[in-house]
XYZ file of C-alpha atoms in Angstrom:
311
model
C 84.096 129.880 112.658
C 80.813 127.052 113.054
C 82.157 123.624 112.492
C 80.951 120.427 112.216
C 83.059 117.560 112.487
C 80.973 114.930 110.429
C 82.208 111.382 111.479
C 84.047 112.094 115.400
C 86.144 108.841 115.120
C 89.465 108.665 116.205
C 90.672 111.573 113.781
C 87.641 113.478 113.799
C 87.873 113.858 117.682
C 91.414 115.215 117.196
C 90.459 117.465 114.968
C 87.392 118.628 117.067
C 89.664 118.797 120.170
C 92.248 120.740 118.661
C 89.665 123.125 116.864
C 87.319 123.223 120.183
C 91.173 124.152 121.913
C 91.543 126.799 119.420
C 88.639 128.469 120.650
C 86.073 127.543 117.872
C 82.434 126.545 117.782
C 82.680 122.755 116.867
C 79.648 120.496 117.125
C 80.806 116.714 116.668
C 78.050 114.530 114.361
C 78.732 110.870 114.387
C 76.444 107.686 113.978
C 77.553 105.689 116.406
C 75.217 106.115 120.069
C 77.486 105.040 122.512
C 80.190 107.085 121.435
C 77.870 110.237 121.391
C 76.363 109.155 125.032
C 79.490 108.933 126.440
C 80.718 112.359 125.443
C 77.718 113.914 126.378
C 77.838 112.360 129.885
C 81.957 113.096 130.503
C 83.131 114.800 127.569
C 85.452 113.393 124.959
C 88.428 111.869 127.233
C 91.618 111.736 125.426
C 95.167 110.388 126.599
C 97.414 113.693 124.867
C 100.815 112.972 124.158
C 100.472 110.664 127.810
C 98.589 113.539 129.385
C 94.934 113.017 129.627
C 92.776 115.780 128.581
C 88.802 116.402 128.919
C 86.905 118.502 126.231
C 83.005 118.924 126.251
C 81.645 119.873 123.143
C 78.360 119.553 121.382
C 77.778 116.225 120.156
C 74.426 114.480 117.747
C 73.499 111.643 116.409
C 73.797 112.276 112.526
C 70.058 110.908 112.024
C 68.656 113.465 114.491
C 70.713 116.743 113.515
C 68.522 119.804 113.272
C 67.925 121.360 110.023
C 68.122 124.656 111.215
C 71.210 124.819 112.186
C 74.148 126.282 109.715
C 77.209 125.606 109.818
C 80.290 127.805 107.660
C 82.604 124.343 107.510
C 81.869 120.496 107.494
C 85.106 118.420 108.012
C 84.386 114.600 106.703
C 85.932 112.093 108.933
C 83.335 109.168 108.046
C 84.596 105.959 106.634
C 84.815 105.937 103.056
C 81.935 103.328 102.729
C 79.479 105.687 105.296
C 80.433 108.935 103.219
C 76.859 108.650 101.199
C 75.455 108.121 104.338
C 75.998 110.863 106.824
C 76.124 113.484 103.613
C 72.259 112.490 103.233
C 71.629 112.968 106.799
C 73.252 116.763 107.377
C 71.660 117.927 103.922
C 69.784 120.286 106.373
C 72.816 122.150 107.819
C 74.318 121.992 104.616
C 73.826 125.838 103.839
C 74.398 127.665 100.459
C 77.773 128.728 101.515
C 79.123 125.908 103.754
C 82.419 124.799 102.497
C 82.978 120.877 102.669
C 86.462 119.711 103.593
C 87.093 115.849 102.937
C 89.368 114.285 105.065
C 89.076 110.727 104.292
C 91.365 108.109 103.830
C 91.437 106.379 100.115
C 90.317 107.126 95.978
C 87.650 108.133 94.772
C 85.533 110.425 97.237
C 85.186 113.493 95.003
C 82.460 111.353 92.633
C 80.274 110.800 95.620
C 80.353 114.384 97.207
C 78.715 116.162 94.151
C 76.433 114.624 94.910
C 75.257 116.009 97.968
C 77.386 119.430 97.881
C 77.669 122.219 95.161
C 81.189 121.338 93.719
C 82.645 125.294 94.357
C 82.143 124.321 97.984
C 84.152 120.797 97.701
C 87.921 120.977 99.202
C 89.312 117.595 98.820
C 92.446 117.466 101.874
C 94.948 115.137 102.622
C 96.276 114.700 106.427
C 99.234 112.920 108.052
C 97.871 113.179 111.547
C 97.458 110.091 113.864
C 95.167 108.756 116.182
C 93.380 105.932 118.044
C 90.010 105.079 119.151
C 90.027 103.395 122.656
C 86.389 102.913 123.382
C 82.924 105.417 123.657
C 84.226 108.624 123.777
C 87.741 107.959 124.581
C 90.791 108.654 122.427
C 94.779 108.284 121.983
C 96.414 111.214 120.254
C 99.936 111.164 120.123
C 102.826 112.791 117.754
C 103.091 115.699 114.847
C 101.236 115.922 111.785
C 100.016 117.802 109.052
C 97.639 118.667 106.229
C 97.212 119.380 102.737
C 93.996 120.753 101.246
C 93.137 122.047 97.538
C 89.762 123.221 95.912
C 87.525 120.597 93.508
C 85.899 123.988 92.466
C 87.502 126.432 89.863
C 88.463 129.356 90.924
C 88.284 128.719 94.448
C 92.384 129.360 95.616
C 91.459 131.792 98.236
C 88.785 130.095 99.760
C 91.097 126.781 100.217
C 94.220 129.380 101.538
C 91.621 130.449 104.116
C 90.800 127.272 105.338
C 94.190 125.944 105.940
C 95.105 129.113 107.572
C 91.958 128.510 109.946
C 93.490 125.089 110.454
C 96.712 126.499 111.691
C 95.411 128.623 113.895
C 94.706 125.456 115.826
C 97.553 123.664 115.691
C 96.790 121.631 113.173
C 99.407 122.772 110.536
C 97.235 122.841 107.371
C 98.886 124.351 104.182
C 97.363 124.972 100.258
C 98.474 122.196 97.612
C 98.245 122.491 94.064
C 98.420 118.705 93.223
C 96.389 117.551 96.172
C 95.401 114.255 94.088
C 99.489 113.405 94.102
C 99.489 113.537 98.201
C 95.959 111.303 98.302
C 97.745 108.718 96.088
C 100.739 109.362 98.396
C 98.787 108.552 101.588
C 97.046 105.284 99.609
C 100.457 104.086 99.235
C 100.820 104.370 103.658
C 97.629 102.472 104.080
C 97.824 100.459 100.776
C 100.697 98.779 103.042
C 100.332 99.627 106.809
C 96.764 99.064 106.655
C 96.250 96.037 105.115
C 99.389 94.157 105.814
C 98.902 94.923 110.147
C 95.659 94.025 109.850
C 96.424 90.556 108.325
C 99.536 89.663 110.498
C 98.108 90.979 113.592
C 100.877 93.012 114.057
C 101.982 96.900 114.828
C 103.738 98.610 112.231
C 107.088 98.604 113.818
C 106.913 94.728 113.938
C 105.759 93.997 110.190
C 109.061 96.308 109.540
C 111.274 94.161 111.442
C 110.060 91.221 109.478
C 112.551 90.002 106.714
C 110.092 90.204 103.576
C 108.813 93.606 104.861
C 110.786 95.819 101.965
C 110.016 93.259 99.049
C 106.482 93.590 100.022
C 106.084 97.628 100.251
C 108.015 97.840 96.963
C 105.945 95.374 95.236
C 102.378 97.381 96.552
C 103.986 100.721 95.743
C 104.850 99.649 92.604
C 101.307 98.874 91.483
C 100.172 102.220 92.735
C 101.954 104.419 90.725
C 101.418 102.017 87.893
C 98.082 103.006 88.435
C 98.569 106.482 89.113
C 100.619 107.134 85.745
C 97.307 106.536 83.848
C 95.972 109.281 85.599
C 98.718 111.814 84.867
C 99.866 111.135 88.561
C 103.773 110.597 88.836
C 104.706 108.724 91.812
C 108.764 108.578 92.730
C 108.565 104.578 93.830
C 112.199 104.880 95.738
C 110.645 108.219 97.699
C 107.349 106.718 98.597
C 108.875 103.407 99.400
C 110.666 105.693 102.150
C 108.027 107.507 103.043
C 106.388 104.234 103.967
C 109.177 102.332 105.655
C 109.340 105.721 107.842
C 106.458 104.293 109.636
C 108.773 102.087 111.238
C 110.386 105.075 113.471
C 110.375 104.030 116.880
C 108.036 107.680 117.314
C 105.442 105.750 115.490
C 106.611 101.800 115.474
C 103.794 101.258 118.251
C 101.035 102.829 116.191
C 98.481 100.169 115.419
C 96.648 101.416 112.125
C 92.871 102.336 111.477
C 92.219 98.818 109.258
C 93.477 97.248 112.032
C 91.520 99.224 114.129
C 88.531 98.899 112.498
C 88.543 94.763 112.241
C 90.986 93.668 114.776
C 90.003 95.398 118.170
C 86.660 96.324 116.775
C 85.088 93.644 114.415
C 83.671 96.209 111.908
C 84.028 96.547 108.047
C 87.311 98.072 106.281
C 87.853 100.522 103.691
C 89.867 98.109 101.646
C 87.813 98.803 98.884
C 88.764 102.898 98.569
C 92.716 101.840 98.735
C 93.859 98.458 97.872
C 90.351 97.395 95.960
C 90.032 100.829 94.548
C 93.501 100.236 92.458
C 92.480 96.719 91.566
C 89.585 97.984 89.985
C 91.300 100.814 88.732
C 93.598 98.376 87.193
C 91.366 96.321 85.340
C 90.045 99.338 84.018
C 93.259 100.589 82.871
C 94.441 97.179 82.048
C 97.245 97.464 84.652
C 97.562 94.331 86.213
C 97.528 94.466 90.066
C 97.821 91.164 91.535
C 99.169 92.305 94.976
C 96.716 94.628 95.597
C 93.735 91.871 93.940
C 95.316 89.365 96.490
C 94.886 91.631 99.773
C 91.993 93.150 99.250
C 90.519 89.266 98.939
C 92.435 88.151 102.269
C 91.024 91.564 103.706
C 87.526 90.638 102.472
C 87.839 86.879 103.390
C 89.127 88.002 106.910
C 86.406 90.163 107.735
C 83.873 87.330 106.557
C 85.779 84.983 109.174
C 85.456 87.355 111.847
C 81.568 88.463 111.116
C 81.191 84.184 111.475
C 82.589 83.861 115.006
């Protein structure tokens, strides 16, 4: 199968690797230069599970990709915030039968994709995966994940079966889901907390669990998510999900430094605060749920990133 991995981040150069591994044609389209210079020059350079591992694969600048090229699956590993963005500047290898899988963390990406793509060839995915960007064209991929993809379009079962069989075949454990909106809100709830709450106190996700106020604070954000998610006929189990967070404190994962953190920390760019955390405020005062955890970080993220943009 042609793929296009459209946003080769941290998570979209997994996926590439791993596809690219699996003996695929996979071009890598991403908007940042240096990144795409550096892979082009030595290849993408990842530390594996503490091996390192070299890949070269095709790699363009999303402003420059040529029209006449066709691809059979886009995977979207933008930022939420640049979705709008890069699906403007691939309309040209956007053919009548590519199928769009979007990968993205955070709420509310379906709206902006129909856009830009038919909505039979919209598959809307959910993925547990992991990974870290370490500079131009170098990556950390470490541990075992998953994913979870469903059709936007009716009728269109088959088509998301195949693609998460095609997935598998490279490792990457993909699987059909017939309530993919439940996992998404599942996922918001991981970086509705880890996110947002590293980011902040400069910390890893092992040491905000260690911290004495670290339950009362996931339970209070969790809480405010499914109060959200109830409007919308999504029913979150707060005592699972609370869990399923506080798993992130497993010493096979403790280190892991999130992608907010990431993002503003080590690399002084915006956040997606406002597809999670500011995405159920506003859901909230929509619904008339109040929110004010979620209100409250999502200012502190935004104040934070003002502060930082200053220096």
């Amino acid at each position: 199968m042609k793929v296009a991995i459209a946003g080769a981040g941290a998570m979209g150069s997994r996926f590439g690797m791993m596809l690219a591994q699996g003996g695929n044609d996979v071009t890598l389209i991403d908007g940042w230069l240096a990144h795409i210079k550096a892979i082009q020059e030595n290849g993408l350079q990842a530390n594996y599970n503490g091996k390192n591992v070299s890949v070269h694969l095709p790699v363009k600048l999303q402003s420059e990709v040529d029209s006449t090229e066709k691809f059979d699956l886009v995977i979207i590993f933008t930022k939420s915030m640049q979705l709008a963005q890069m699906l403007s500047d691939i309309q040209g290898v956007l053919g009548q039968k590519t199928k769009v899988l979007c990968l993205l963390n955070g709420l509310g990406h379906v709206e902006t994709l129909e856009k830009y793509v038919p909505r039979e060839n919209i598959f809307l995915g959910n993925t547990m995966w992991t990974a870290g960007l370490e500079g131009p064209g170098k990556v950390k991929l470490f541990g075992f994940g998953s994913v979870e993809l469903q059709n936007v379009g009716e009728r269109k079962e088959e088509d998301a079966k195949q693609i998460a069989d095609f997935l598998s075949q490279s490792g990457l454990n993909a699987s059909y889901s017939d309530n993919i909106l439940y996992s998404i809100y599942r996922k918001a709830c991981v970086n509705g907390t880890m996110n947002c709450l590293t980011t902040l106190l400069d910390c890893n996700m092992g040491q905000f669990g260690a911290t004495s106020t670290a339950h009362q604070i996931v339970v209070k954000i969790v809480n405010e998510f499914a109060a959200v998610a109830k409007v919308e006929k999504i029913n979150l189990d707060v005592s699972e999900l609370v869990k399923h967070v506080e798993s992130c404190y497993d010493p096979s994962v403790a280190d892991h430094y999130p992608s907010m953190y990431q993002d503003l920390i080590q690399n002084k760019r915006k956040t997606e605060i406002d597809y999670i955390n500011g995405a159920i405020s506003r859901k909230g005062q929509k619904y008339g749920v109040p929110t004010p955890y979620c209100d409250l970080l999502t200012a502190m993220i935004h104040a934070k990133e003002e502060l930082l943009e200053a220096k």
